[in-house]
CSV table of N, CA and C in Angstrom, one decimal:
chain,number,residue,atom,x,y,z
A,1,UNK,N,-19.7,7.8,-76.9
A,1,UNK,CA,-20.3,8.7,-76.6
A,1,UNK,C,-19.3,9.7,-77.2
A,2,UNK,N,-19.9,11.0,-78.0
A,2,UNK,CA,-18.7,11.3,-78.7
A,2,UNK,C,-17.5,12.3,-77.8
A,3,UNK,N,-16.2,12.5,-77.3
A,3,UNK,CA,-15.7,13.2,-76.8
A,3,UNK,C,-16.1,14.9,-77.1
A,4,UNK,N,-15.0,15.5,-76.1
A,4,UNK,CA,-15.6,17.1,-76.3
A,4,UNK,C,-14.5,17.4,-77.3
A,5,UNK,N,-13.2,16.6,-77.5
A,5,UNK,CA,-12.6,17.2,-78.6
A,5,UNK,C,-13.4,16.6,-79.6
A,6,UNK,N,-13.5,15.4,-80.1
A,6,UNK,CA,-14.1,14.8,-80.5
A,6,UNK,C,-16.0,16.5,-81.5
A,7,UNK,N,-16.1,16.5,-81.2
A,7,UNK,CA,-17.9,17.7,-81.0
A,7,UNK,C,-17.0,18.6,-81.2
A,8,UNK,N,-15.4,19.8,-80.4
A,8,UNK,CA,-15.2,20.9,-81.2
A,8,UNK,C,-14.6,20.5,-81.6
A,9,UNK,N,-13.7,19.7,-82.9
A,9,UNK,CA,-12.9,19.2,-84.3
A,9,UNK,C,-14.5,19.4,-85.3
A,10,UNK,N,-15.2,19.0,-85.0
A,10,UNK,CA,-16.7,18.5,-85.4
A,10,UNK,C,-17.1,20.0,-85.8
A,11,UNK,N,-17.9,20.2,-84.2
A,11,UNK,CA,-18.6,21.8,-85.1
A,11,UNK,C,-16.8,22.9,-85.3
A,12,UNK,N,-16.0,22.7,-85.8
A,12,UNK,CA,-15.1,22.6,-86.2
A,12,UNK,C,-15.7,22.8,-88.3
A,13,UNK,N,-15.1,21.1,-88.5
A,13,UNK,CA,-15.1,21.2,-89.9
A,13,UNK,C,-17.2,21.4,-90.2
A,14,UNK,N,-17.7,21.4,-89.6
A,14,UNK,CA,-19.4,22.6,-89.9
A,14,UNK,C,-18.6,24.1,-90.8
A,15,UNK,N,-18.2,24.4,-90.5
A,15,UNK,CA,-18.3,26.1,-90.9
A,15,UNK,C,-16.8,26.0,-91.3
A,16,UNK,N,-16.7,25.0,-92.1
A,16,UNK,CA,-16.1,25.5,-94.2
A,16,UNK,C,-16.4,24.9,-94.7
A,17,UNK,N,-18.1,23.8,-93.9
A,17,UNK,CA,-19.6,23.7,-95.5
A,17,UNK,C,-20.6,24.5,-95.2
A,18,UNK,N,-20.0,25.2,-97.0
A,18,UNK,CA,-21.6,26.1,-96.8
A,18,UNK,C,-21.9,26.2,-97.9
A,19,UNK,N,-21.4,24.6,-98.9
A,19,UNK,CA,-23.0,24.6,-100.0
A,19,UNK,C,-21.6,25.1,-101.1
A,20,UNK,N,-22.1,24.6,-102.8
A,20,UNK,CA,-22.2,25.2,-103.3
A,20,UNK,C,-22.2,26.5,-103.4
A,21,UNK,N,-20.9,27.0,-104.3
A,21,UNK,CA,-20.8,28.6,-104.1
A,21,UNK,C,-21.3,29.3,-105.6
A,22,UNK,N,-20.6,28.4,-106.7
A,22,UNK,CA,-20.8,28.7,-108.3
A,22,UNK,C,-21.9,28.2,-109.0
A,23,UNK,N,-22.4,29.1,-110.6
A,23,UNK,CA,-23.9,28.3,-110.8
A,23,UNK,C,-24.2,26.8,-111.8
A,24,UNK,N,-22.1,26.8,-111.4
A,24,UNK,CA,-22.3,25.4,-112.2
A,24,UNK,C,-22.1,24.2,-110.8
A,25,UNK,N,-21.5,24.4,-109.8
A,25,UNK,CA,-22.0,24.2,-108.5
A,25,UNK,C,-23.3,23.4,-108.1
A,26,UNK,N,-24.4,25.0,-107.8
A,26,UNK,CA,-25.8,25.2,-107.6
A,26,UNK,C,-26.3,23.9,-108.8
A,27,UNK,N,-26.0,24.6,-109.8
A,27,UNK,CA,-26.8,23.3,-111.3
A,27,UNK,C,-26.5,21.7,-110.4
A,28,UNK,N,-25.6,21.4,-110.3
A,28,UNK,CA,-24.8,20.3,-109.8
A,28,UNK,C,-26.1,19.4,-109.1
A,29,UNK,N,-25.4,20.5,-108.0
A,29,UNK,CA,-26.8,20.0,-106.5
A,29,UNK,C,-28.0,19.5,-106.6
A,30,UNK,N,-29.1,21.0,-108.0
A,30,UNK,CA,-30.2,21.3,-107.6
A,30,UNK,C,-30.9,19.8,-107.5
A,31,UNK,N,-31.2,19.3,-108.1
A,31,UNK,CA,-31.8,17.1,-108.3
A,31,UNK,C,-31.3,16.7,-106.8
A,32,UNK,N,-30.5,17.1,-105.5
A,32,UNK,CA,-30.0,16.2,-104.8
A,32,UNK,C,-31.7,15.4,-104.4
A,33,UNK,N,-32.1,16.5,-103.7
A,33,UNK,CA,-32.7,15.5,-103.2
A,33,UNK,C,-34.5,15.0,-104.5
A,34,UNK,N,-34.4,14.8,-105.4
A,34,UNK,CA,-34.8,14.2,-106.5
A,34,UNK,C,-34.5,12.6,-106.9
A,35,UNK,N,-33.2,12.6,-105.7
A,35,UNK,CA,-33.1,10.8,-106.1
A,35,UNK,C,-34.1,9.9,-106.5
A,36,UNK,N,-35.1,9.9,-105.5
A,36,UNK,CA,-36.2,8.3,-105.4
A,36,UNK,C,-37.4,8.9,-105.7
A,37,UNK,N,-37.7,10.5,-105.7
A,37,UNK,CA,-39.1,11.5,-106.1
A,37,UNK,C,-40.2,10.7,-104.9
A,38,UNK,N,-40.0,9.9,-103.7
A,38,UNK,CA,-41.3,9.6,-102.3
A,38,UNK,C,-41.9,10.5,-102.1
A,39,UNK,N,-41.6,11.8,-102.3
A,39,UNK,CA,-41.9,12.6,-101.4
A,39,UNK,C,-41.9,14.1,-102.6
A,40,UNK,N,-42.2,13.9,-103.7
A,40,UNK,CA,-41.9,15.4,-104.6
A,40,UNK,C,-43.6,15.0,-105.2
A,41,UNK,N,-43.8,16.2,-105.3
A,41,UNK,CA,-44.5,17.5,-106.4
A,41,UNK,C,-44.8,16.4,-106.8
A,42,UNK,N,-43.7,16.6,-108.0
A,42,UNK,CA,-44.3,16.4,-109.4
A,42,UNK,C,-43.5,14.3,-110.0
A,43,UNK,N,-44.0,14.4,-110.9
A,43,UNK,CA,-44.1,13.1,-111.0
A,43,UNK,C,-43.5,12.8,-112.2
A,44,UNK,N,-42.9,13.8,-113.3
A,44,UNK,CA,-42.0,13.8,-113.4
A,44,UNK,C,-40.6,14.5,-113.1
A,45,UNK,N,-39.4,14.4,-114.0
A,45,UNK,CA,-37.9,15.0,-113.3
A,45,UNK,C,-38.3,15.6,-114.4
A,46,UNK,N,-37.3,16.6,-114.6
A,46,UNK,CA,-36.8,17.9,-115.7
A,46,UNK,C,-36.4,16.6,-116.9
A,47,UNK,N,-36.5,16.6,-118.1
A,47,UNK,CA,-35.7,15.9,-119.2
A,47,UNK,C,-36.6,14.5,-119.6
A,48,UNK,N,-37.8,14.7,-118.6
A,48,UNK,CA,-38.6,13.2,-118.7
A,48,UNK,C,-40.2,13.3,-119.7
A,49,UNK,N,-40.1,12.6,-120.4
A,49,UNK,CA,-41.2,12.3,-121.9
A,49,UNK,C,-42.5,13.2,-121.1
A,50,UNK,N,-43.2,14.4,-120.7
A,50,UNK,CA,-45.0,14.6,-120.8
A,50,UNK,C,-46.1,13.6,-121.5
A,51,UNK,N,-45.1,13.8,-122.6
A,51,UNK,CA,-46.1,12.3,-124.1
A,51,UNK,C,-46.1,11.9,-123.8
A,52,UNK,N,-44.9,10.9,-123.2
A,52,UNK,CA,-45.5,9.4,-122.6
A,52,UNK,C,-46.0,9.1,-122.0
A,53,UNK,N,-46.1,9.9,-120.5
A,53,UNK,CA,-46.8,10.1,-119.5
A,53,UNK,C,-48.2,10.0,-119.7
A,54,UNK,N,-48.5,10.9,-121.0
A,54,UNK,CA,-49.7,11.4,-120.8
A,54,UNK,C,-50.2,9.3,-122.5
A,55,UNK,N,-49.3,9.1,-123.4
A,55,UNK,CA,-50.4,7.9,-123.6
A,55,UNK,C,-50.1,6.8,-122.4
A,56,UNK,N,-49.0,6.8,-121.7
A,56,UNK,CA,-49.2,6.0,-120.2
A,56,UNK,C,-50.9,6.1,-119.6
A,57,UNK,N,-51.0,6.6,-119.8
A,57,UNK,CA,-51.9,7.7,-118.7
A,57,UNK,C,-53.3,6.7,-119.4
A,58,UNK,N,-53.2,7.7,-120.7
A,58,UNK,CA,-54.5,6.6,-121.8
A,58,UNK,C,-55.0,5.4,-122.2
A,59,UNK,N,-53.3,4.4,-122.7
A,59,UNK,CA,-53.4,3.1,-122.5
A,59,UNK,C,-54.1,2.4,-121.0
A,60,UNK,N,-53.4,2.9,-119.6
A,60,UNK,CA,-54.0,2.1,-119.2
A,60,UNK,C,-55.3,2.4,-118.6
A,61,UNK,N,-55.5,3.4,-118.6
A,61,UNK,CA,-57.0,3.8,-118.0
A,61,UNK,C,-58.2,2.8,-119.4
A,62,UNK,N,-58.2,2.8,-120.3
A,62,UNK,CA,-58.4,2.0,-121.2
A,62,UNK,C,-57.8,0.8,-121.6
A,63,UNK,N,-57.4,-0.2,-120.4
A,63,UNK,CA,-57.8,-2.0,-120.7
A,63,UNK,C,-57.8,-1.9,-119.0
A,64,UNK,N,-57.7,-0.5,-117.7
A,64,UNK,CA,-57.8,-1.0,-117.0
A,64,UNK,C,-59.6,-1.0,-116.6
A,65,UNK,N,-60.1,0.0,-117.1
A,65,UNK,CA,-61.9,0.6,-117.1
A,65,UNK,C,-61.7,1.2,-115.7
A,66,UNK,N,-60.9,1.9,-114.8
A,66,UNK,CA,-61.3,2.2,-113.5
A,66,UNK,C,-62.6,2.9,-113.5
A,67,UNK,N,-64.0,1.8,-112.1
A,67,UNK,CA,-64.8,2.5,-112.2
A,67,UNK,C,-64.9,3.0,-110.5
A,68,UNK,N,-65.1,4.6,-110.0
A,68,UNK,CA,-64.9,4.8,-109.1
A,68,UNK,C,-64.0,5.9,-108.8
A,69,UNK,N,-64.0,6.5,-108.1
A,69,UNK,CA,-62.4,6.9,-107.0
A,69,UNK,C,-61.3,6.2,-106.5
A,70,UNK,N,-62.0,5.1,-106.1
A,70,UNK,CA,-61.6,4.2,-105.4
A,70,UNK,C,-59.9,3.6,-106.7
A,71,UNK,N,-60.5,3.1,-107.8
A,71,UNK,CA,-59.8,2.8,-108.4
A,71,UNK,C,-59.2,3.7,-109.7
A,72,UNK,N,-60.1,4.9,-109.5
A,72,UNK,CA,-59.4,5.8,-110.4
A,72,UNK,C,-58.1,6.6,-109.6
A,73,UNK,N,-57.5,6.3,-108.2
A,73,UNK,CA,-56.2,6.8,-107.4
A,73,UNK,C,-55.8,5.7,-107.8
A,74,UNK,N,-55.8,4.4,-108.0
A,74,UNK,CA,-54.7,3.3,-108.2
A,74,UNK,C,-54.4,3.3,-109.1
A,75,UNK,N,-55.4,3.7,-110.5
A,75,UNK,CA,-54.7,3.8,-111.7
A,75,UNK,C,-53.7,5.1,-111.5
A,76,UNK,N,-54.1,6.2,-110.5
A,76,UNK,CA,-53.2,7.4,-111.1
A,76,UNK,C,-51.4,6.9,-109.4
A,77,UNK,N,-52.0,5.9,-108.9
A,77,UNK,CA,-50.8,5.4,-108.1
A,77,UNK,C,-49.5,4.8,-109.0
A,78,UNK,N,-50.3,4.1,-110.0
A,78,UNK,CA,-49.8,2.2,-111.0
A,78,UNK,C,-48.8,3.7,-111.6
A,79,UNK,N,-49.5,5.0,-112.2
A,79,UNK,CA,-48.6,5.7,-113.9
A,79,UNK,C,-47.7,6.0,-112.8
A,80,UNK,N,-48.4,7.0,-111.5
A,80,UNK,CA,-46.9,7.4,-111.3
A,80,UNK,C,-45.8,6.5,-110.4
A,81,UNK,N,-45.9,5.4,-110.5
A,81,UNK,CA,-44.3,3.9,-110.0
A,81,UNK,C,-44.2,3.7,-111.2
A,82,UNK,N,-45.2,4.8,-112.4
A,82,UNK,CA,-43.9,3.9,-113.6
A,82,UNK,C,-43.2,4.8,-114.6
């Protein structure tokens, strides 16, 4: 269990941490939540090649020839995992 002294010191230290203030600092941390992308709404990260993703999609769909909604969803998962 944490002592009262340690808890109070932690509260004081937390007040000092306010996040980045400069535009450079904000730019540096803006993608921190995208490190793994597991919960990301977007498949591509900034700077990744959208055309390469489209080519992969076309190639895999031609090769796997999915039939039905389930197989199409599985191909989508393969593409997003790549």
